[in-house]
mmCIF file of C-alpha atoms in Angstrom:
data_model
loop_
_atom_site.group_PDB
_atom_site.id
_atom_site.type_symbol
_atom_site.label_atom_id
_atom_site.label_comp_id
_atom_site.label_asym_id
_atom_site.label_seq_id
_atom_site.Cartn_x
_atom_site.Cartn_y
_atom_site.Cartn_z
ATOM 1 C CA MET A 1 -63.876 -6.940 -18.115
ATOM 2 C CA ASN A 2 -63.745 -4.962 -21.345
ATOM 3 C CA SER A 3 -66.349 -5.271 -24.088
ATOM 4 C CA SER A 4 -64.217 -7.525 -26.338
ATOM 5 C CA GLU A 5 -63.700 -10.000 -23.495
ATOM 6 C CA ARG A 6 -67.405 -9.953 -22.769
ATOM 7 C CA GLU A 7 -68.113 -10.661 -26.419
ATOM 8 C CA SER A 8 -65.587 -13.529 -26.401
ATOM 9 C CA LEU A 9 -67.221 -15.017 -23.338
ATOM 10 C CA ARG A 10 -70.671 -14.599 -24.841
ATOM 11 C CA ALA A 11 -69.569 -16.234 -28.099
ATOM 12 C CA PHE A 12 -67.976 -19.053 -26.132
ATOM 13 C CA TYR A 13 -71.226 -19.737 -24.307
ATOM 14 C CA VAL A 14 -73.226 -19.778 -27.526
ATOM 15 C CA GLU A 15 -70.748 -22.163 -29.176
ATOM 16 C CA PHE A 16 -70.066 -24.500 -26.262
ATOM 17 C CA ARG A 17 -73.216 -24.401 -24.148
ATOM 18 C CA GLN A 18 -74.182 -27.942 -25.151
ATOM 19 C CA GLN A 19 -70.734 -29.380 -24.378
ATOM 20 C CA LEU A 20 -70.492 -27.597 -21.035
ATOM 21 C CA TYR A 21 -73.974 -28.766 -20.133
ATOM 22 C CA THR A 22 -73.285 -32.397 -21.069
ATOM 23 C CA TYR A 23 -70.087 -32.335 -19.061
ATOM 24 C CA ALA A 24 -71.737 -30.730 -16.018
ATOM 25 C CA VAL A 25 -74.695 -33.163 -16.077
ATOM 26 C CA SER A 26 -72.290 -36.109 -16.356
ATOM 27 C CA ILE A 27 -70.606 -34.966 -13.131
ATOM 28 C CA THR A 28 -73.572 -33.766 -11.082
ATOM 29 C CA GLY A 29 -76.115 -36.305 -12.309
ATOM 30 C CA SER A 30 -78.640 -33.486 -12.155
ATOM 31 C CA ARG A 31 -79.699 -31.184 -14.950
ATOM 32 C CA GLU A 32 -80.774 -28.489 -12.530
ATOM 33 C CA SER A 33 -77.474 -28.557 -10.646
ATOM 34 C CA ALA A 34 -75.579 -28.582 -13.946
ATOM 35 C CA GLU A 35 -77.369 -25.422 -15.067
ATOM 36 C CA ASP A 36 -76.729 -23.794 -11.705
ATOM 37 C CA ALA A 37 -73.038 -24.669 -11.970
ATOM 38 C CA ILE A 38 -72.719 -23.225 -15.492
ATOM 39 C CA HIS A 39 -74.621 -20.098 -14.540
ATOM 40 C CA GLY A 40 -72.439 -19.624 -11.480
ATOM 41 C CA VAL A 41 -69.262 -19.992 -13.522
ATOM 42 C CA PHE A 42 -70.285 -17.376 -16.080
ATOM 43 C CA GLN A 43 -71.560 -15.002 -13.419
ATOM 44 C CA GLY A 44 -68.286 -15.344 -11.540
ATOM 45 C CA LEU A 45 -66.210 -14.761 -14.669
ATOM 46 C CA LEU A 46 -68.216 -11.662 -15.596
ATOM 47 C CA ARG A 47 -67.588 -10.190 -12.164
ATOM 48 C CA ARG A 48 -63.955 -11.179 -11.921
ATOM 49 C CA GLY A 49 -62.875 -9.044 -14.868
ATOM 50 C CA ARG A 50 -59.982 -10.743 -16.630
ATOM 51 C CA LEU A 51 -60.077 -13.811 -18.863
ATOM 52 C CA PRO A 52 -57.211 -16.122 -19.846
ATOM 53 C CA SER A 53 -56.204 -16.172 -23.502
ATOM 54 C CA ASP A 54 -57.228 -19.801 -23.984
ATOM 55 C CA LEU A 55 -60.811 -19.931 -22.805
ATOM 56 C CA ARG A 56 -61.747 -23.523 -23.674
ATOM 57 C CA PRO A 57 -59.677 -25.546 -21.190
ATOM 58 C CA TYR A 58 -60.125 -22.852 -18.563
ATOM 59 C CA LEU A 59 -63.911 -22.807 -18.783
ATOM 60 C CA PHE A 60 -64.206 -26.576 -18.839
ATOM 61 C CA ARG A 61 -62.054 -26.674 -15.701
ATOM 62 C CA CYS A 62 -64.237 -24.004 -14.039
ATOM 63 C CA VAL A 63 -67.394 -25.943 -14.884
ATOM 64 C CA ARG A 64 -65.803 -29.160 -13.641
ATOM 65 C CA ASN A 65 -64.934 -27.561 -10.299
ATOM 66 C CA ALA A 66 -68.396 -26.009 -9.932
ATOM 67 C CA ALA A 67 -70.067 -29.320 -10.845
ATOM 68 C CA LEU A 68 -67.919 -31.232 -8.356
ATOM 69 C CA ASP A 69 -68.866 -28.719 -5.665
ATOM 70 C CA ALA A 70 -72.544 -29.232 -6.511
ATOM 71 C CA LEU A 71 -72.057 -33.000 -6.388
ATOM 72 C CA ARG A 72 -70.441 -32.769 -2.944
ATOM 73 C CA ARG A 73 -73.320 -30.674 -1.669
ATOM 74 C CA ALA A 74 -76.152 -32.718 -3.139
ATOM 75 C CA GLY A 75 -74.733 -36.241 -3.357
ATOM 76 C CA VAL A 76 -74.882 -38.672 -6.262
ATOM 77 C CA ARG A 77 -77.940 -38.448 -8.487
ATOM 78 C CA ALA A 78 -78.908 -40.317 -11.595
ATOM 79 C CA GLY A 79 -79.706 -37.654 -14.181
ATOM 80 C CA SER A 80 -78.796 -38.594 -17.734
ATOM 81 C CA ILE A 81 -76.761 -36.638 -20.257
ATOM 82 C CA PHE A 82 -78.997 -38.111 -22.974
ATOM 83 C CA GLU A 83 -82.312 -36.904 -24.224
ATOM 84 C CA ASP A 84 -84.760 -39.462 -22.948
ATOM 85 C CA SER A 85 -88.055 -38.106 -24.159
ATOM 86 C CA PRO A 86 -90.302 -40.571 -26.054
ATOM 87 C CA ALA A 87 -89.915 -38.459 -29.200
ATOM 88 C CA ALA A 88 -86.144 -38.775 -29.090
ATOM 89 C CA ALA A 89 -86.308 -42.490 -28.478
ATOM 90 C CA ALA A 90 -88.567 -42.854 -31.483
ATOM 91 C CA GLU A 91 -86.066 -41.050 -33.680
ATOM 92 C CA VAL A 92 -83.056 -43.139 -32.737
ATOM 93 C CA PRO A 93 -84.061 -46.413 -34.439
ATOM 94 C CA ALA A 94 -83.985 -44.559 -37.742
ATOM 95 C CA LEU A 95 -80.183 -44.698 -37.449
ATOM 96 C CA PRO A 96 -79.048 -48.210 -38.306
ATOM 97 C CA ALA A 97 -77.343 -49.926 -35.393
ATOM 98 C CA ALA A 98 -77.571 -46.802 -33.301
ATOM 99 C CA VAL A 99 -77.432 -47.162 -29.554
ATOM 100 C CA LEU A 100 -80.102 -45.703 -27.334
ATOM 101 C CA GLY A 101 -78.967 -43.015 -24.967
ATOM 102 C CA SER A 102 -80.435 -44.809 -21.983
ATOM 103 C CA GLU A 103 -78.388 -47.908 -22.797
ATOM 104 C CA ILE A 104 -75.195 -45.883 -23.163
ATOM 105 C CA GLU A 105 -76.001 -44.184 -19.883
ATOM 106 C CA GLN A 106 -76.290 -47.528 -18.126
ATOM 107 C CA GLY A 107 -73.010 -48.639 -19.654
ATOM 108 C CA LEU A 108 -71.250 -45.396 -18.706
ATOM 109 C CA ARG A 109 -72.355 -45.808 -15.094
ATOM 110 C CA ARG A 110 -70.511 -49.099 -14.894
ATOM 111 C CA LEU A 111 -67.205 -47.493 -15.881
ATOM 112 C CA SER A 112 -64.818 -45.895 -13.433
ATOM 113 C CA PRO A 113 -65.353 -42.130 -12.960
ATOM 114 C CA ASP A 114 -62.122 -41.356 -14.856
ATOM 115 C CA GLU A 115 -63.057 -43.592 -17.781
ATOM 116 C CA ARG A 116 -66.582 -42.186 -17.941
ATOM 117 C CA GLU A 117 -65.427 -38.574 -17.781
ATOM 118 C CA THR A 118 -62.784 -39.111 -20.452
ATOM 119 C CA ILE A 119 -65.236 -40.768 -22.842
ATOM 120 C CA ILE A 120 -67.765 -37.973 -22.384
ATOM 121 C CA LEU A 121 -65.131 -35.275 -22.909
ATOM 122 C CA LYS A 122 -63.690 -37.007 -25.986
ATOM 123 C CA ILE A 123 -66.843 -38.172 -27.734
ATOM 124 C CA TYR A 124 -69.533 -35.712 -26.708
ATOM 125 C CA ASP A 125 -67.501 -32.592 -25.960
ATOM 126 C CA ASP A 126 -64.932 -33.052 -28.773
ATOM 127 C CA LEU A 127 -61.928 -32.344 -26.578
ATOM 128 C CA THR A 128 -58.571 -33.734 -27.683
ATOM 129 C CA PHE A 129 -56.491 -35.984 -25.431
ATOM 130 C CA GLN A 130 -54.133 -33.059 -24.933
ATOM 131 C CA GLU A 131 -56.984 -30.807 -23.789
ATOM 132 C CA ILE A 132 -58.355 -33.501 -21.480
ATOM 133 C CA SER A 133 -54.871 -34.023 -20.093
ATOM 134 C CA GLU A 134 -54.603 -30.285 -19.305
ATOM 135 C CA LEU A 135 -58.111 -30.156 -17.901
ATOM 136 C CA ARG A 136 -57.557 -33.137 -15.611
ATOM 137 C CA GLN A 137 -53.904 -32.193 -14.966
ATOM 138 C CA THR A 138 -53.010 -35.782 -15.730
ATOM 139 C CA PRO A 139 -50.361 -37.141 -18.132
ATOM 140 C CA LEU A 140 -51.630 -37.658 -21.651
ATOM 141 C CA PRO A 141 -50.855 -41.434 -21.750
ATOM 142 C CA THR A 142 -52.982 -41.918 -18.633
ATOM 143 C CA VAL A 143 -55.881 -40.083 -20.254
ATOM 144 C CA ALA A 144 -55.522 -42.134 -23.449
ATOM 145 C CA SER A 145 -55.444 -45.286 -21.347
ATOM 146 C CA TRP A 146 -58.636 -44.309 -19.479
ATOM 147 C CA TYR A 147 -60.313 -43.690 -22.806
ATOM 148 C CA ARG A 148 -59.315 -46.952 -24.497
ATOM 149 C CA ARG A 149 -60.036 -49.065 -21.458
ATOM 150 C CA GLY A 150 -63.404 -47.381 -20.939
ATOM 151 C CA LEU A 151 -64.313 -47.722 -24.589
ATOM 152 C CA ASP A 152 -63.479 -51.437 -24.555
ATOM 153 C CA LYS A 153 -65.605 -51.967 -21.463
ATOM 154 C CA LEU A 154 -68.460 -49.985 -22.959
ATOM 155 C CA ARG A 155 -68.274 -51.947 -26.220
ATOM 156 C CA ALA A 156 -68.475 -55.192 -24.294
ATOM 157 C CA LEU A 157 -71.378 -53.904 -22.204
ATOM 158 C CA LEU A 158 -73.390 -52.652 -25.118
ATOM 159 C CA ASN A 159 -72.350 -55.483 -27.434
ATOM 160 C CA PRO A 160 -73.338 -53.606 -30.579
ATOM 161 C CA GLU A 161 -72.384 -56.467 -32.952
ATOM 162 C CA THR A 162 -75.527 -58.315 -31.952
ATOM 163 C CA ARG A 163 -77.829 -55.448 -32.909
ATOM 164 C CA MET B 1 -63.180 -42.220 -34.970
ATOM 165 C CA SER B 2 -64.265 -45.856 -35.055
ATOM 166 C CA ASP B 3 -67.753 -47.089 -35.948
ATOM 167 C CA PHE B 4 -68.469 -47.726 -32.295
ATOM 168 C CA GLU B 5 -67.454 -44.199 -31.363
ATOM 169 C CA GLU B 6 -69.654 -42.878 -34.170
ATOM 170 C CA LYS B 7 -72.577 -44.866 -32.811
ATOM 171 C CA LEU B 8 -72.006 -43.481 -29.342
ATOM 172 C CA LYS B 9 -71.845 -39.993 -30.756
ATOM 173 C CA ALA B 10 -75.112 -40.495 -32.643
ATOM 174 C CA ALA B 11 -77.074 -40.744 -29.397
ATOM 175 C CA ARG B 12 -79.083 -37.652 -28.807
ATOM 176 C CA LEU B 13 -77.933 -35.494 -25.927
ATOM 177 C CA ALA B 14 -80.154 -33.606 -23.542
ATOM 178 C CA ALA B 15 -79.961 -29.889 -24.256
ATOM 179 C CA PRO B 16 -79.750 -27.094 -21.734
ATOM 180 C CA SER B 17 -83.101 -25.496 -20.983
ATOM 181 C CA PRO B 18 -84.158 -22.075 -22.264
ATOM 182 C CA ALA B 19 -84.119 -21.033 -18.612
ATOM 183 C CA LEU B 20 -80.322 -21.402 -18.543
ATOM 184 C CA ASP B 21 -79.983 -19.224 -21.662
ATOM 185 C CA ARG B 22 -82.218 -16.656 -20.035
ATOM 186 C CA ARG B 23 -80.193 -16.706 -16.817
ATOM 187 C CA ILE B 24 -76.959 -16.309 -18.763
ATOM 188 C CA ASP B 25 -78.489 -13.398 -20.708
ATOM 189 C CA GLU B 26 -79.462 -11.778 -17.439
ATOM 190 C CA ALA B 27 -75.968 -12.292 -16.044
ATOM 191 C CA PHE B 28 -74.460 -10.546 -19.073
ATOM 192 C CA ALA B 29 -77.032 -7.743 -18.863
ATOM 193 C CA ALA B 30 -76.370 -7.274 -15.149
ATOM 194 C CA GLU B 31 -72.644 -6.928 -15.821
ATOM 195 C CA SER B 32 -72.993 -4.658 -18.859
ATOM 196 C CA PRO B 33 -70.219 -2.076 -19.495
ATOM 197 C CA ASN B 34 -72.336 0.743 -18.041
ATOM 198 C CA ARG B 35 -73.010 -1.257 -14.909
ATOM 199 C CA ALA B 36 -69.371 -2.202 -14.715
ATOM 200 C CA LEU B 37 -68.374 1.446 -15.151
ATOM 201 C CA THR B 38 -70.776 2.493 -12.426
ATOM 202 C CA ALA B 39 -69.439 -0.229 -10.180
ATOM 203 C CA ARG B 40 -65.849 0.853 -10.907
ATOM 204 C CA ARG B 41 -66.785 4.461 -10.190
ATOM 205 C CA GLY B 42 -68.414 3.319 -6.985
ATOM 206 C CA TRP B 43 -65.212 1.561 -5.966
ATOM 207 C CA TRP B 44 -63.174 4.665 -6.655
ATOM 208 C CA LEU B 45 -65.563 6.796 -4.635
ATOM 209 C CA ALA B 46 -65.522 4.264 -1.836
ATOM 210 C CA ILE B 47 -61.741 4.575 -1.746
ATOM 211 C CA LEU B 48 -61.408 8.325 -2.324
ATOM 212 C CA ILE B 49 -64.081 9.621 0.063
ATOM 213 C CA PRO B 50 -62.651 8.028 3.233
ATOM 214 C CA LEU B 51 -59.152 8.908 2.034
ATOM 215 C CA GLY B 52 -60.168 12.577 1.604
ATOM 216 C CA ALA B 53 -61.887 12.621 4.975
ATOM 217 C CA ALA B 54 -58.844 11.100 6.669
ATOM 218 C CA THR B 55 -56.559 13.639 4.975
ATOM 219 C CA ALA B 56 -58.770 16.528 6.107
ATOM 220 C CA VAL B 57 -58.814 15.255 9.693
ATOM 221 C CA PHE B 58 -55.042 14.840 9.610
ATOM 222 C CA VAL B 59 -54.414 18.327 8.224
ATOM 223 C CA PHE B 60 -56.767 20.084 10.646
ATOM 224 C CA SER B 61 -55.562 18.137 13.646
ATOM 225 C CA ASN B 62 -51.962 19.165 12.918
ATOM 226 C CA ARG B 63 -52.583 22.906 12.526
ATOM 227 C CA PRO B 64 -50.672 25.075 15.051
ATOM 228 C CA GLN B 65 -52.805 25.935 18.055
ATOM 229 C CA ARG B 66 -53.781 29.630 18.128
ATOM 230 C CA GLN B 67 -54.007 31.506 21.395
ATOM 231 C CA PRO B 68 -57.608 32.072 22.401
ATOM 232 C CA LEU B 69 -58.805 35.669 21.927
ATOM 233 C CA GLN B 70 -58.727 37.804 25.044
ATOM 234 C CA PRO B 71 -60.511 41.046 25.710
ATOM 235 C CA VAL B 72 -58.517 44.225 25.462
ATOM 236 C CA ILE B 73 -59.227 46.799 28.108
ATOM 237 C CA HIS B 74 -58.701 50.407 27.211
ATOM 238 C CA ARG B 75 -58.130 52.519 30.227
ATOM 239 C CA PHE B 76 -58.318 56.288 29.882
ATOM 240 C CA VAL B 77 -56.694 58.147 32.685
ATOM 241 C CA ALA B 78 -57.159 61.837 33.062
ATOM 242 C CA GLU B 79 -54.292 63.485 34.850
ATOM 243 C CA GLY B 80 -55.868 66.515 36.516
ATOM 244 C CA PRO B 81 -59.332 67.671 37.618
ATOM 245 C CA MET B 82 -61.416 66.045 34.869
ATOM 246 C CA ARG B 83 -64.842 67.183 36.066
ATOM 247 C CA GLN B 84 -63.868 70.788 36.115
ATOM 248 C CA PHE B 85 -62.716 70.667 32.505
ATOM 249 C CA LEU B 86 -65.955 68.983 31.460
ATOM 250 C CA THR B 87 -68.213 71.480 33.212
ATOM 251 C CA GLU B 88 -66.071 74.488 32.517
ATOM 252 C CA PRO B 89 -64.053 73.879 29.402
ATOM 253 C CA PRO B 90 -61.049 76.182 29.165
ATOM 254 C CA GLN B 91 -60.825 78.749 26.439
ATOM 255 C CA SER B 92 -57.307 77.880 25.531
ATOM 256 C CA ALA B 93 -56.371 74.504 23.972
ATOM 257 C CA ALA B 94 -53.063 74.646 25.757
ATOM 258 C CA LEU B 95 -54.886 74.182 29.040
ATOM 259 C CA LEU B 96 -56.614 70.933 27.986
ATOM 260 C CA PRO B 97 -55.758 68.014 30.189
ATOM 261 C CA HIS B 98 -53.220 65.493 28.982
ATOM 262 C CA PHE B 99 -54.672 62.021 28.463
ATOM 263 C CA VAL B 100 -52.579 58.914 28.574
ATOM 264 C CA THR B 101 -54.095 55.848 26.808
ATOM 265 C CA ARG B 102 -52.897 52.341 27.547
ATOM 266 C CA ALA B 103 -54.208 49.195 25.940
ATOM 267 C CA GLU B 104 -53.564 46.073 27.904
ATOM 268 C CA THR B 105 -54.892 42.609 28.466
ATOM 269 C CA PRO B 106 -55.725 41.446 31.955
#
């Protein structure tokens, strides 16, 4: 890998570390396994040498594969993608009608895996439907359908109008 | 993005630990250009050294076989009464014995 590719990869990590981490935790259910998966992906890419021109979908796919491998090895765990420290919980009520991360987490767990993954990629990782479609290698209308159906279910579960 | 999506997005996400950043830094440091160059050089050497050795073995094994060296025996034969000429050398060179020298291998 030449120095410009290394710099691109480094810049990508700095810019997207949070999104990659959220995505990996949502799959593995473990923060430790998510970090191991991300580290393994970057280590592998550094050793492999060549990078594709469009890094974003490629790296999300790599992290997805590594996270799924970790999930297969370790089994389902219940780690949250949300900050659940008491300090964070105390800050959230300052936002009017905001939803606590723990509540969203409970709602997300009741969705199908496809719906949950699509909502996390769209809302928390800022991927477009097109990018999610490429990442999941699934037609775009299917992805959009997962998203809308999942969002409707989540809205009903969280029932924010009553807050 | 709808209000509901905005509310979902407002939830605070867990952040990766400093340990991950440190591990990533170490991964980049371990694969720095100098290290990569050294590794590439190592690969080249790993390819070239056995290739050179194999070439040398091939070349030397296909050289034409030379005959092994054999001793050469020089045999001096004096035709005539040698002892007499040694003990009583003649005055005239014309009377010196005639030597025949043959070099031969056994």
